[in-house]
Coordinates of C-alpha atoms in Angstrom, one line a residue:
X14 CA -20.8 -41.7 6.4
X15 CA -22.2 -38.7 3.9
X16 CA -22.4 -40.7 1.3
X17 CA -25.5 -42.6 2.3
X18 CA -27.9 -39.8 2.3
X19 CA -26.4 -38.4 -1.0
X20 CA -27.2 -41.9 -2.8
X21 CA -30.5 -42.5 -1.2
X22 CA -31.4 -38.9 -2.4
X23 CA -29.5 -39.3 -5.7
X24 CA -31.8 -42.9 -5.8
X25 CA -35.2 -41.1 -4.6
X26 CA -34.9 -38.2 -7.3
X27 CA -34.4 -41.3 -10.0
X28 CA -37.5 -42.7 -8.4
X29 CA -39.6 -40.2 -8.3
X30 CA -38.9 -39.3 -11.8
X31 CA -39.6 -42.6 -13.0
X32 CA -43.0 -42.3 -11.1
X33 CA -43.8 -39.0 -12.8
X34 CA -43.3 -40.7 -16.0
X35 CA -45.6 -43.5 -15.7
X36 CA -48.2 -41.0 -14.3
X37 CA -51.2 -42.8 -15.7
X38 CA -53.5 -40.3 -17.5
X39 CA -50.4 -38.8 -19.0
X40 CA -48.3 -42.3 -20.0
X41 CA -51.6 -43.7 -21.8
X42 CA -51.6 -40.9 -24.0
X43 CA -48.2 -41.1 -25.1
X44 CA -49.3 -44.4 -27.0
X45 CA -51.7 -42.5 -28.8
X46 CA -51.9 -39.5 -31.5
X47 CA -52.7 -36.7 -28.7
X48 CA -51.3 -33.4 -28.1
X49 CA -50.4 -34.2 -24.5
X50 CA -46.9 -35.7 -24.8
X51 CA -45.7 -32.9 -26.8
X52 CA -47.6 -30.4 -24.7
X53 CA -46.2 -31.6 -21.5
X54 CA -42.8 -32.0 -22.7
X55 CA -42.1 -28.8 -23.9
X56 CA -43.8 -27.0 -21.0
X57 CA -41.9 -28.9 -18.4
X58 CA -38.5 -28.1 -20.5
X59 CA -39.3 -24.6 -20.4
X60 CA -40.0 -25.0 -16.5
X61 CA -37.0 -26.6 -16.5
X62 CA -34.9 -23.9 -18.1
X63 CA -36.6 -21.3 -16.2
X64 CA -35.1 -22.4 -13.1
X65 CA -31.9 -22.6 -14.5
X66 CA -32.4 -19.1 -15.5
X67 CA -32.4 -19.2 -19.3
X68 CA -35.5 -17.4 -19.9
X69 CA -34.7 -16.8 -23.4
X70 CA -34.7 -20.7 -24.0
X71 CA -37.7 -21.3 -21.7
X72 CA -39.9 -18.5 -23.5
X73 CA -39.1 -20.5 -26.6
X74 CA -39.6 -23.9 -25.4
X75 CA -43.1 -22.1 -24.0
X76 CA -43.7 -21.1 -27.6
X77 CA -43.3 -24.9 -28.5
X78 CA -45.7 -25.9 -26.0
X79 CA -48.3 -23.2 -26.7
X80 CA -48.3 -24.9 -30.6
X81 CA -49.2 -28.0 -29.1
X82 CA -52.2 -26.5 -26.8
X83 CA -53.0 -22.9 -26.7
X84 CA -54.1 -22.8 -22.9
X85 CA -50.4 -24.0 -22.3
X86 CA -49.8 -19.9 -22.4
X87 CA -50.7 -20.2 -18.9
X88 CA -47.7 -22.0 -18.0
X89 CA -45.6 -19.5 -19.7
X90 CA -47.1 -16.7 -17.4
X91 CA -46.0 -19.6 -14.3
X92 CA -42.7 -19.4 -15.9
X93 CA -42.8 -15.6 -15.4
X94 CA -44.1 -15.9 -11.8
X95 CA -41.3 -17.6 -11.0
X96 CA -39.0 -15.2 -11.6
X97 CA -41.3 -12.4 -9.8
X98 CA -41.8 -14.5 -6.6
X99 CA -38.3 -15.1 -6.6
X100 CA -37.8 -11.1 -6.4
X101 CA -40.9 -10.7 -4.1
X102 CA -39.4 -13.0 -1.8
X103 CA -36.0 -11.2 -1.8
X104 CA -37.5 -7.9 -1.2
X105 CA -39.9 -9.2 1.9
X106 CA -36.8 -10.6 3.6
X107 CA -35.2 -7.3 3.1
X108 CA -38.4 -5.6 4.7
X109 CA -38.4 -8.1 7.6
X110 CA -35.0 -7.6 8.7
X111 CA -35.4 -3.7 8.2
X112 CA -38.4 -3.8 10.9
X113 CA -36.5 -6.8 12.7
X114 CA -40.1 -8.5 13.0
X115 CA -39.3 -12.3 13.2
X116 CA -43.3 -13.1 13.5
X117 CA -44.0 -12.4 10.5
X118 CA -43.0 -15.6 7.9
X119 CA -42.9 -15.1 4.0
X120 CA -44.6 -18.7 4.2
X121 CA -47.8 -19.3 5.9
X122 CA -48.9 -17.5 9.0
X123 CA -52.1 -15.8 10.5
X124 CA -54.6 -13.3 8.7
X125 CA -53.0 -10.5 10.0
X126 CA -49.5 -11.8 8.4
X127 CA -51.4 -12.4 5.3
X128 CA -53.0 -8.7 5.1
X129 CA -49.5 -6.9 5.4
X130 CA -48.0 -9.5 2.6
X131 CA -50.8 -8.3 0.5
X132 CA -49.9 -4.9 1.5
X133 CA -46.1 -5.2 1.1
X134 CA -47.1 -6.9 -2.4
X135 CA -49.3 -3.8 -3.9
X136 CA -46.7 -1.5 -2.9
X137 CA -44.2 -3.5 -4.6
X138 CA -46.1 -3.4 -7.6
X139 CA -46.9 0.0 -7.7
X140 CA -43.2 1.1 -7.9
X141 CA -42.6 1.9 -11.5
X142 CA -38.4 1.0 -10.5
X143 CA -39.6 -2.3 -9.3
X144 CA -41.9 -2.9 -12.4
X145 CA -39.1 -2.0 -14.6
X146 CA -37.0 -4.2 -12.9
X147 CA -39.1 -7.3 -13.0
X148 CA -39.9 -6.3 -17.0
X149 CA -36.4 -6.4 -17.5
X150 CA -36.2 -10.2 -16.3
X151 CA -39.0 -11.5 -17.8
X152 CA -39.5 -9.7 -21.1
X153 CA -39.1 -13.1 -23.0
X154 CA -42.2 -14.4 -21.6
X155 CA -43.8 -11.1 -21.9
X156 CA -43.1 -10.9 -25.9
X157 CA -44.6 -14.8 -25.8
X158 CA -47.7 -13.8 -24.2
X159 CA -48.0 -10.4 -26.6
X160 CA -47.8 -13.1 -29.6
X161 CA -50.6 -14.8 -27.9
X162 CA -52.8 -12.0 -27.7
X163 CA -52.4 -10.8 -31.4
X164 CA -53.3 -14.7 -31.9
X165 CA -56.1 -14.6 -30.3
X166 CA -57.2 -11.1 -31.6
X167 CA -56.4 -12.7 -35.5
X168 CA -57.9 -15.8 -34.3
X169 CA -61.1 -14.4 -33.0
X170 CA -60.5 -16.4 -29.9
X171 CA -58.3 -19.0 -28.3
X172 CA -59.7 -21.8 -29.6
X173 CA -58.7 -23.8 -32.8
X174 CA -60.8 -26.2 -34.2
X175 CA -64.5 -26.9 -33.1
X176 CA -65.6 -23.5 -31.1
X177 CA -69.0 -24.5 -30.0
X178 CA -67.5 -27.6 -28.0
X179 CA -65.0 -25.7 -26.4
X180 CA -66.8 -22.7 -25.0
X181 CA -65.1 -21.1 -22.2
X182 CA -67.3 -20.5 -18.7
X183 CA -67.0 -19.9 -15.0
X184 CA -66.6 -23.6 -14.0
X185 CA -65.5 -23.1 -10.3
X186 CA -66.2 -26.7 -9.1
X187 CA -63.5 -27.8 -11.9
X188 CA -60.9 -26.4 -9.0
X189 CA -62.8 -29.1 -6.8
X190 CA -62.5 -31.9 -9.3
X191 CA -59.0 -31.2 -9.7
X192 CA -58.2 -31.5 -5.9
X193 CA -60.1 -34.8 -5.9
X194 CA -58.0 -36.0 -8.9
X195 CA -54.5 -35.1 -6.8
X196 CA -55.6 -36.6 -3.7
X197 CA -56.7 -39.7 -5.8
X198 CA -53.2 -39.8 -7.4
X199 CA -50.8 -38.6 -4.9
X200 CA -52.9 -40.6 -1.8
X201 CA -49.4 -41.5 -0.5
X202 CA -48.8 -38.1 0.1
X203 CA -52.1 -36.5 1.1
X204 CA -54.3 -39.5 2.4
X205 CA -52.4 -39.9 5.4
X206 CA -53.6 -41.0 9.0
X207 CA -51.2 -37.9 10.1
X208 CA -52.9 -35.7 7.5
X209 CA -56.6 -36.6 8.8
X210 CA -55.7 -35.8 12.5
X211 CA -54.1 -32.3 11.8
X212 CA -56.8 -31.6 9.3
X213 CA -59.5 -32.4 12.0
X214 CA -57.5 -30.5 14.4
X215 CA -57.7 -27.4 12.3
X216 CA -61.3 -27.7 12.0
X217 CA -61.7 -27.6 15.5
X218 CA -59.4 -24.3 15.9
X219 CA -60.5 -22.6 12.9
X220 CA -64.6 -23.8 13.2
X221 CA -65.6 -20.1 11.2
X222 CA -63.2 -20.0 8.6
X223 CA -64.2 -23.9 7.4
X224 CA -67.8 -22.6 8.1
X225 CA -67.0 -19.9 5.9
X226 CA -65.0 -22.0 3.0
X227 CA -68.0 -24.8 3.0
X228 CA -70.9 -22.0 2.6
X229 CA -68.6 -20.5 -0.6
X230 CA -67.9 -24.0 -2.0
X231 CA -71.8 -24.7 -2.0
X232 CA -72.5 -21.6 -3.7
X233 CA -69.8 -22.0 -6.4
X234 CA -71.6 -25.5 -6.7
X235 CA -75.1 -24.6 -6.9
X236 CA -74.3 -21.6 -9.4
X237 CA -71.4 -22.4 -11.4
X238 CA -71.5 -26.5 -12.1
X239 CA -71.5 -27.0 -15.9
X240 CA -72.3 -30.4 -17.6
X241 CA -70.8 -30.7 -21.1
X242 CA -72.7 -32.8 -23.5
X243 CA -69.5 -35.0 -24.0
X244 CA -69.6 -35.5 -20.7
X245 CA -72.9 -36.9 -20.9
X246 CA -72.8 -38.7 -24.2
X247 CA -69.4 -40.4 -24.7
X248 CA -69.2 -43.4 -22.8
X249 CA -65.6 -44.5 -23.6
X250 CA -64.2 -42.2 -21.3
X251 CA -63.6 -42.6 -17.4
X252 CA -65.2 -39.0 -16.6
X253 CA -68.4 -40.1 -18.0
X254 CA -68.9 -43.2 -15.5
X255 CA -67.7 -40.6 -12.7
X256 CA -69.5 -38.6 -13.4
X257 CA -73.1 -41.3 -13.9
X258 CA -72.1 -43.6 -10.8
X259 CA -71.2 -40.6 -8.3
X260 CA -72.7 -37.3 -9.2
X261 CA -75.8 -38.4 -10.8
X262 CA -76.8 -40.4 -8.1
X263 CA -78.5 -37.7 -6.2
X264 CA -79.0 -34.2 -6.8
X265 CA -77.5 -33.4 -3.4
X266 CA -74.3 -35.7 -4.4
X267 CA -72.0 -32.6 -5.2
X268 CA -73.3 -30.7 -2.3
X269 CA -72.3 -33.6 0.0
X270 CA -68.8 -33.9 -1.4
X271 CA -67.7 -30.5 0.1
X272 CA -66.2 -31.6 3.1
X273 CA -64.0 -34.0 1.0
X274 CA -63.1 -31.3 -1.3
X275 CA -61.8 -28.9 1.9
X276 CA -59.8 -32.0 3.0
X277 CA -58.3 -31.8 -0.4
X278 CA -57.7 -28.8 -0.4
X279 CA -56.2 -28.4 3.0
X280 CA -53.7 -31.3 2.1
X281 CA -53.2 -29.9 -1.2
X282 CA -52.0 -26.9 0.6
X283 CA -50.3 -28.3 3.4
X284 CA -48.0 -30.0 1.3
X285 CA -46.9 -26.8 -0.5
X286 CA -46.1 -24.8 2.7
X287 CA -42.5 -25.0 2.0
X288 CA -42.8 -22.6 -0.9
X289 CA -43.0 -19.1 -0.5
X290 CA -46.3 -17.2 0.1
X291 CA -45.9 -15.6 -3.4
X292 CA -45.3 -18.6 -5.5
X293 CA -48.4 -20.5 -3.9
X294 CA -50.2 -17.2 -4.8
X295 CA -48.7 -17.7 -8.5
X296 CA -49.7 -21.2 -8.7
X297 CA -53.1 -20.8 -7.5
X298 CA -53.7 -18.1 -9.7
X299 CA -52.4 -20.0 -12.7
X300 CA -54.1 -23.2 -11.6
X301 CA -57.4 -21.2 -11.8
X302 CA -56.8 -20.0 -14.8
X303 CA -55.9 -23.2 -16.7
X304 CA -59.0 -25.3 -15.0
X305 CA -62.0 -23.0 -14.3
X306 CA -62.6 -21.5 -17.7
X307 CA -63.1 -25.3 -18.6
X308 CA -66.7 -26.6 -19.2
X309 CA -65.8 -30.2 -19.9
X310 CA -64.4 -32.7 -16.9
X311 CA -61.7 -33.7 -18.7
X312 CA -59.1 -35.7 -17.0
X313 CA -56.0 -34.6 -19.4
X314 CA -56.4 -30.9 -18.6
X315 CA -55.3 -31.8 -14.8
X316 CA -52.0 -33.3 -16.1
X317 CA -49.4 -30.3 -15.9
X318 CA -51.3 -28.8 -13.1
X319 CA -50.4 -31.9 -10.9
X320 CA -47.2 -32.7 -12.3
X321 CA -46.0 -29.3 -11.4
X322 CA -47.6 -29.5 -8.2
X323 CA -45.8 -33.0 -7.4
X324 CA -42.7 -31.5 -8.6
X325 CA -42.6 -28.8 -5.9
X326 CA -43.7 -31.0 -3.0
X327 CA -41.0 -32.1 -0.5
X328 CA -39.5 -35.6 -1.0
X329 CA -41.4 -38.3 0.7
X330 CA -40.2 -41.3 2.4
X331 CA -39.2 -44.1 0.2
X332 CA -42.1 -46.3 1.3
X333 CA -44.3 -43.8 -0.2
X334 CA -43.0 -43.1 -3.5
X335 CA -42.5 -47.3 -3.8
X336 CA -46.4 -47.3 -2.8
X337 CA -47.1 -44.2 -5.5
X338 CA -45.0 -46.5 -8.0
X339 CA -46.6 -49.7 -7.5
X340 CA -50.4 -47.9 -7.4
X341 CA -49.5 -46.2 -10.9
X342 CA -48.3 -49.6 -12.4
X343 CA -51.6 -51.3 -11.2
X344 CA -53.6 -48.2 -12.8
X345 CA -51.5 -48.3 -16.1
X346 CA -52.0 -51.9 -16.4
X347 CA -55.8 -52.1 -15.3
X348 CA -56.0 -49.5 -18.2
X349 CA -54.5 -51.1 -20.8
X350 CA -56.3 -54.1 -20.2
X351 CA -59.7 -52.7 -20.7
X352 CA -58.4 -50.3 -23.5
X353 CA -57.0 -53.7 -25.5
X354 CA -59.4 -56.4 -24.4
X355 CA -62.9 -55.1 -23.5
X356 CA -63.9 -53.3 -26.5
X357 CA -67.3 -52.7 -27.5
X358 CA -69.8 -51.1 -30.1
X359 CA -72.2 -48.3 -30.0
X360 CA -75.4 -48.9 -31.6
X361 CA -75.4 -46.7 -34.8
X362 CA -71.7 -47.4 -35.6
X363 CA -69.3 -50.3 -36.6
X364 CA -66.8 -49.4 -35.3
X365 CA -64.5 -50.8 -32.3
X366 CA -64.8 -48.6 -29.4
X367 CA -62.6 -48.4 -26.4
X368 CA -62.2 -47.2 -22.9
X369 CA -59.7 -44.8 -22.0
X370 CA -59.1 -41.8 -19.8

């Protein structure tokens, strides 16, 4: 009787692996001379070694990932953060046992619970003994981060190549674009009738909190929206058409989309509720660090944060996994068809141009 669930679980794991292997934005670039396949391979390998507790190997693989793309240093910090989050969670559970307060959770709770967790976090990190313990556990990652800062100092910045086209800025709407991207590619898990009903119920229960989030989102869009010159000029990439067909239709469109962003953010967070609050905090900080500084809206920048998110949500039903896989296959088929058969030329060039991510 026990063999059936194990067999199903094993099949679902294989199916999930296959699905992520054909994730459209990544799968497309495995056939082109881009840094993304190597970057993803070494970074996910480093994450796997981190989960196995092989931190020296993880840091070495993280260095390889860093050599493909410098911003991958964020995911080295993420691996170190996994170790820190695990220790924090253990200490928090011990704290709860001491106080015998079963109402406080290390996962998702009320505002007062979160304030108490934040206070605990500050007290824990202010302890020299705890800091020494964490440093002893994460020293391979600390060494790699130190090497990164030396590189930045010698290089005069993080960018290798055309620095004028890769200027860092506080582009907070990138987080909203990422959440929308994630809902689109994970719609079998995130865009369900149950999720929508739960979101609307949450909206009715906490109107003040959501109103505050909406106001902050509107302000961030108003003050921190940047449009890169490549986004407006390079009509080979899908982002060019997303921006022109949606965001450039009217000046108010970017504000009208705030409710969509709010649902995307809520659904995104809801699927991670099985993780500890410390892991979620660590992942969110890394997500901000890897998306917000980017001025250019580029789907390739979303690949790693998406994959790490997708790897950490609970296994969905077999039906939803099959639907996700079928969707990816269709998107890949359309993408390759457009790339191979719908070529065009720019007026000032004889070279053949192709549509791509």
